Short mmCIF file of C-alpha atoms and ligand atoms in Angstrom, two decimals:
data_model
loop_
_atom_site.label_atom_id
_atom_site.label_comp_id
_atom_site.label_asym_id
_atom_site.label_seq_id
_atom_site.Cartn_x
_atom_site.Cartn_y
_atom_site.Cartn_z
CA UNK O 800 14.93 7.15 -34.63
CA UNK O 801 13.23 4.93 -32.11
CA UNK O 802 13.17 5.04 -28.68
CA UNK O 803 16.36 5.47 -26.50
CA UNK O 804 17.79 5.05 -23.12
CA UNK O 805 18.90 7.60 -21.65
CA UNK O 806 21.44 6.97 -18.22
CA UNK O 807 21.98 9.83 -15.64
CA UNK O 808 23.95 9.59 -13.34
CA UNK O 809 25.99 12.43 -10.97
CA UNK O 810 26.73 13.31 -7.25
CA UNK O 811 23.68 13.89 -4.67
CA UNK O 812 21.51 16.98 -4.96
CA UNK O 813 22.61 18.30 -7.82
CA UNK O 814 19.28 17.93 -9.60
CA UNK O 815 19.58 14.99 -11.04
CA UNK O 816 15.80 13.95 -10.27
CA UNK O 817 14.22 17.26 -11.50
CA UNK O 818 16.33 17.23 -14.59
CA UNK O 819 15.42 13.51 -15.34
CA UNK O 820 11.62 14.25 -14.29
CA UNK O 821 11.59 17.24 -17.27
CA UNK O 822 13.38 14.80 -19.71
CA UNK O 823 11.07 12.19 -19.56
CA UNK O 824 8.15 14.30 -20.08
CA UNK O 825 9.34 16.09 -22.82
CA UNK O 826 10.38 12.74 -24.30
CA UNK O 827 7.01 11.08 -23.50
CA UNK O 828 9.23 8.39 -21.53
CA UNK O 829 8.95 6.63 -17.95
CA UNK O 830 11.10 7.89 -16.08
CA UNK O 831 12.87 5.50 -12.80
CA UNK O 832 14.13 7.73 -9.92
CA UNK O 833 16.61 4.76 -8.70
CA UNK O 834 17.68 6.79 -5.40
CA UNK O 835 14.49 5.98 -4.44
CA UNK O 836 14.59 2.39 -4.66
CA UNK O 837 17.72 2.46 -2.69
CA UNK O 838 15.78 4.73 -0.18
CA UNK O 839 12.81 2.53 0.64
CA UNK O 840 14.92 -0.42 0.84
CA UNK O 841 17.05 2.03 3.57
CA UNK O 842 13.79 2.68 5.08
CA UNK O 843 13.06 -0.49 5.79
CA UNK O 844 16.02 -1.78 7.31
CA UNK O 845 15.29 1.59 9.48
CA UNK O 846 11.84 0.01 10.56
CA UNK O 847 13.56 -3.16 11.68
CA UNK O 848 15.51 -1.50 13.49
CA UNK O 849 18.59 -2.45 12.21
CA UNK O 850 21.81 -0.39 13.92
CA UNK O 851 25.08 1.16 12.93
CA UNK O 852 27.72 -0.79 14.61
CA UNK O 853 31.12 -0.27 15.39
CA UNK O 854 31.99 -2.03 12.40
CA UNK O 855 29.19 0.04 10.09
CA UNK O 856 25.83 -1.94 9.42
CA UNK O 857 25.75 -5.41 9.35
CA UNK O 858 25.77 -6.40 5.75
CA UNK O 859 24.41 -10.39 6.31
CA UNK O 860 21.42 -8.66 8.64
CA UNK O 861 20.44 -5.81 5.73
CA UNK O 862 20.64 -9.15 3.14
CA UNK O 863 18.42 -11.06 4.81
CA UNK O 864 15.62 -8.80 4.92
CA UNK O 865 15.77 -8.16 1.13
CA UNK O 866 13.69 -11.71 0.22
CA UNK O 867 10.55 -9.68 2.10
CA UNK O 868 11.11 -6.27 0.59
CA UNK O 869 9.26 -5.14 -2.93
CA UNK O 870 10.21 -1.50 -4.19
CA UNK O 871 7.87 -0.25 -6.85
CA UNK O 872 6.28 3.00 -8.15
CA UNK O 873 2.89 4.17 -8.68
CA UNK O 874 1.06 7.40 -10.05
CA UNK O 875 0.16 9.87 -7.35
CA UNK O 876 -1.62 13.29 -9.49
CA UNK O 877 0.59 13.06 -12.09
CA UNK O 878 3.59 12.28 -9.56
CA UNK O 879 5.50 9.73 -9.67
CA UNK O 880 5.85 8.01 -5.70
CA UNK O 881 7.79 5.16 -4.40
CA UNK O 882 5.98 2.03 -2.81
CA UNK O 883 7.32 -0.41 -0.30
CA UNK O 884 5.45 -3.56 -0.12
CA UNK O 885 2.73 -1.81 -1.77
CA UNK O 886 2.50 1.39 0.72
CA UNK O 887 3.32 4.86 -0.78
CA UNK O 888 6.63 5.43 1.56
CA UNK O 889 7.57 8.73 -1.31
CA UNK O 890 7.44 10.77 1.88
CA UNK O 891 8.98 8.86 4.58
CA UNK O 892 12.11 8.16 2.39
CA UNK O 893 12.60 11.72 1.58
CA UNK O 894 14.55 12.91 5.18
CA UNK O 895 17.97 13.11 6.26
CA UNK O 896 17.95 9.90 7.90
CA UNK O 897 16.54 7.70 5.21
CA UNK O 898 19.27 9.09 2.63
CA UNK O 899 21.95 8.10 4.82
CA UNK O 900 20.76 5.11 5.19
CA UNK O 901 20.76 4.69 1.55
CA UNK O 902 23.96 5.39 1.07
CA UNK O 903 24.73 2.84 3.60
CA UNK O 904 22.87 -0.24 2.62
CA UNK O 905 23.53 1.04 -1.24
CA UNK O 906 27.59 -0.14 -0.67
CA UNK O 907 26.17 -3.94 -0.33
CA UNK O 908 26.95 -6.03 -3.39
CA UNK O 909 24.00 -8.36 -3.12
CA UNK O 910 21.56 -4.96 -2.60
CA UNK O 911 22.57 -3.52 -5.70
CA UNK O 912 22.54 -6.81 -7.63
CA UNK O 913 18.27 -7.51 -6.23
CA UNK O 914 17.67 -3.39 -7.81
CA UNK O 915 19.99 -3.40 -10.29
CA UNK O 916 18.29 -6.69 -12.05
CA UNK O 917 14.76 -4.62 -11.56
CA UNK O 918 16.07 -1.40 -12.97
CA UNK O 919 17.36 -3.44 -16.31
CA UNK O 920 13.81 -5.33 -16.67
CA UNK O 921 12.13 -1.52 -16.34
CA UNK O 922 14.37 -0.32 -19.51
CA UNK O 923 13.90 -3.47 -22.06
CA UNK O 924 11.33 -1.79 -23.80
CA UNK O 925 13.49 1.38 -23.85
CA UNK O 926 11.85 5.15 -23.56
CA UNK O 927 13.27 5.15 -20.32
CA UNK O 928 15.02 8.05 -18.53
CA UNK O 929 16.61 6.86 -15.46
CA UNK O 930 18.67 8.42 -12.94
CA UNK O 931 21.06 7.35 -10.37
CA UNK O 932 25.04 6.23 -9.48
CA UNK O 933 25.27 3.54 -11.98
CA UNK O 934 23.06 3.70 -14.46
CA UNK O 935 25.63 4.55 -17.69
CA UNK O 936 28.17 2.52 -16.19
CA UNK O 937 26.50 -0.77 -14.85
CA UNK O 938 22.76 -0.85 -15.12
CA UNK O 939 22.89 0.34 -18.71
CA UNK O 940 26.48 0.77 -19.92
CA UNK O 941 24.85 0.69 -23.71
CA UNK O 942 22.41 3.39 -22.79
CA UNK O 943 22.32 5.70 -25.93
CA UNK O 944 22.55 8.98 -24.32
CA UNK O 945 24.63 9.32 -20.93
CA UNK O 946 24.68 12.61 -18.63
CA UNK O 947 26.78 13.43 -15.82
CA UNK O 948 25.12 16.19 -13.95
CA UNK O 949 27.78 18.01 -11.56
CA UNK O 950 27.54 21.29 -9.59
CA UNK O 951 29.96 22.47 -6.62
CA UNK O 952 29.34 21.16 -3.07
CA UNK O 953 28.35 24.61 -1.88
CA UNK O 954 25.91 24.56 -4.39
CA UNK O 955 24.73 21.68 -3.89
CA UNK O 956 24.38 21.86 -0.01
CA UNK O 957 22.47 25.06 -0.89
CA UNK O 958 19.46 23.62 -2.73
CA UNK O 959 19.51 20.94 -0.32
CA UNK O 960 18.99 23.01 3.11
CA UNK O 961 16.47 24.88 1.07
CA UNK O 962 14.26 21.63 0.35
CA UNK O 963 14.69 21.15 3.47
CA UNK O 964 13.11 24.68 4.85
CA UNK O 965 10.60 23.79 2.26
CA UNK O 966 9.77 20.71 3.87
CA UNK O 967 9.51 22.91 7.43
CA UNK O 968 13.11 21.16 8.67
CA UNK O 969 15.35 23.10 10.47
CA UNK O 970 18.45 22.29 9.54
CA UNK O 971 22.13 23.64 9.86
CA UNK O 972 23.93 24.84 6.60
CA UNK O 973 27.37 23.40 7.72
CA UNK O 974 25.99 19.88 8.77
CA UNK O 975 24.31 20.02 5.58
CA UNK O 976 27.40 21.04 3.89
CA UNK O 977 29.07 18.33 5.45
CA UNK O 978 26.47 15.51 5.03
CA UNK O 979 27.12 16.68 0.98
CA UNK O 980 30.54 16.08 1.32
CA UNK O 981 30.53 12.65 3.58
CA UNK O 982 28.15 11.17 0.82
CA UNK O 983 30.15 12.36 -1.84
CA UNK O 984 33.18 10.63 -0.54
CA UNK O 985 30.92 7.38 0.25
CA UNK O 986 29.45 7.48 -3.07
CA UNK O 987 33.02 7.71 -4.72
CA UNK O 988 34.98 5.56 -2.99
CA UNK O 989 32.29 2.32 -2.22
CA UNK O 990 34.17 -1.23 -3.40
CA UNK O 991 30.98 -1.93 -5.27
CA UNK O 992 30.46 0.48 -8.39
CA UNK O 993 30.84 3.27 -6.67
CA UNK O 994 29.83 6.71 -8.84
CA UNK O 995 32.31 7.23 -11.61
CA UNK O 996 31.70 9.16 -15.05
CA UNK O 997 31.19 6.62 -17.76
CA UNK O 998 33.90 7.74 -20.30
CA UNK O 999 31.16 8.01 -23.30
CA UNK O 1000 29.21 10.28 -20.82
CA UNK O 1001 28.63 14.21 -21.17
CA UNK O 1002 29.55 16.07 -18.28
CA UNK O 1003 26.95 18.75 -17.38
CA UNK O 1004 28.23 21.36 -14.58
CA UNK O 1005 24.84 23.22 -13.43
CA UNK O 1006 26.57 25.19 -11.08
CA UNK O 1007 26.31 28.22 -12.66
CA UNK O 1008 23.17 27.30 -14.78
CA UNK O 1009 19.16 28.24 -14.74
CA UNK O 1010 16.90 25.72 -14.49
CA UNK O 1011 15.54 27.13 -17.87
CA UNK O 1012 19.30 27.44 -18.96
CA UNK O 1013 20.05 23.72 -18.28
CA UNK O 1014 17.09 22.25 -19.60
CA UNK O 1015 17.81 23.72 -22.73
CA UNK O 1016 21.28 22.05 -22.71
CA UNK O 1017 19.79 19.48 -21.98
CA UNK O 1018 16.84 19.12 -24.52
CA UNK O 1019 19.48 19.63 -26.68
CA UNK O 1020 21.80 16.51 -26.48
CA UNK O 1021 17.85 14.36 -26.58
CA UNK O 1022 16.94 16.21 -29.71
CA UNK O 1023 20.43 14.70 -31.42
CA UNK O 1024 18.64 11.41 -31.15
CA UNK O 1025 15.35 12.67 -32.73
O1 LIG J 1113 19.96 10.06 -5.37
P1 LIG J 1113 19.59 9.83 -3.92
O2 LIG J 1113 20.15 10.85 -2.97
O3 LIG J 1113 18.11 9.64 -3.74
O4 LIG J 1113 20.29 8.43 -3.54
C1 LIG J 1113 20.29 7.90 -2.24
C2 LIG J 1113 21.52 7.02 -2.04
O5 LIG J 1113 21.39 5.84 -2.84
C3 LIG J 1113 22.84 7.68 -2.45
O6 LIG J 1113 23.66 7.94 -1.33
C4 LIG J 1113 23.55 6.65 -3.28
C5 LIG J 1113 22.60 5.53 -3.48
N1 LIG J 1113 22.35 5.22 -4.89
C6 LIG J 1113 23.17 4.31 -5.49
O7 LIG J 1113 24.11 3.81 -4.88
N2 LIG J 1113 22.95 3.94 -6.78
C7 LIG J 1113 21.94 4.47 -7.47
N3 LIG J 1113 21.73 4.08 -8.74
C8 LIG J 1113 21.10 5.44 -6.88
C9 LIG J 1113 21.34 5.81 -5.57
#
């Protein structure tokens, strides 16, 4: 068979970007970490300063900046890193701050229509793995292969505080926890395609899964299309 598309989507911090990272190389395809795209453009509106309101952030103020944004990705050692206006931001988007900010600016229809035109122009040539909210419902709702990674919010808020120690953060398990849960409920619930299971997807519950153990699952369902 030729080359697919394959669409992951599922809820933050459940792995989603390691899992898609493994994929593609076992595949031999690119693979598009889309969370990413939403983070830089977060950054961004971050750097300019741009404030939560009393009505939430100002959607017309986020829009505007988006004609002098460019998101792309380059090759660090083998790593793939996220560039704003050409400077390597794969860091700076990676914190707390910047994901929440994501999630924010992610809820604006015209934000998702600017990445979601750039994501479908990255998978014409297929051999694409990419991973997000939307991928198997909007971005490519013909993708052949769809996953659905889930794992408990306990679990999830686990691995996260750990990356975070990792990262020499301090952070507190119950805000953590409770960040988890706040984007989970933002994710879900956003007017504009917010994260739902695409009903041709399969559902992959890691909570109680090795990374070897999930992989292989995993590997699995790609082989099919071998
Ligand atoms: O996967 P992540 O944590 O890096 O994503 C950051 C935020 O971006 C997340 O809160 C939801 C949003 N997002 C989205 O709305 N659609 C995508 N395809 C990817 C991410």
């Amino acid at each position: 068979m030729g080359k697919i598309i394959v669409a992951i989507d599922g809820y933050s911090s459940c792995g989603k970007s390691t899992i898609a990272k493994a994929l593609a190389k076992y595949a031999g395809y690119t693979y598009v970490d889309t969370g990413a795209m939403y983070r830089a453009i977060g950054l961004y509106t971050l750097r300019k300063g741009l404030q939560v309101t009393g009505d939430g952030l100002r959607a017309e103020e986020v829009i505007a900046l988006l004609p002098q944004v460019q998101v792309g990705f380059v090759q660090v050692d083998g790593a793939q890193h996220v560039t704003l206006n050409g400077e390597d931001v794969e860091s700076q988007i990676r914190t707390l701050e910047a994901g929440n900010r994501a999630s924010q600016i992610s809820q604006i229809k015209e934000v998702r229509a600017f990445l979601v035109a750039q994501q479908q122009k990255m998978g014409e040539a297929k051999g694409i793995v990419m991973d997000g909210r939307d991928i198997g419902t909007v971005v490519f709702p013909k993708a052949e292969l769809k996953l659905f990674l889930t794992a408990t919010p306990e679990v999830r808020a686990q691995r996260r505080y750990d990356e975070l120690v990792e990262k020499g953060e301090k952070p507190d398990f119950a805000e953590v926890l409770a960040d988890v849960n706040d984007r989970d409920y933002r994710d879900t619930h956003r007017a504009e395609s917010p994260l739902r299971q695409a009903e041709d997807a399969i559902v992959v519950d890691n909570s109680n899964m090795t990374p070897d153990e999930q992989m292989q699952v995993i590997y699995d369902y790609f082989d099919r299309f071998k």
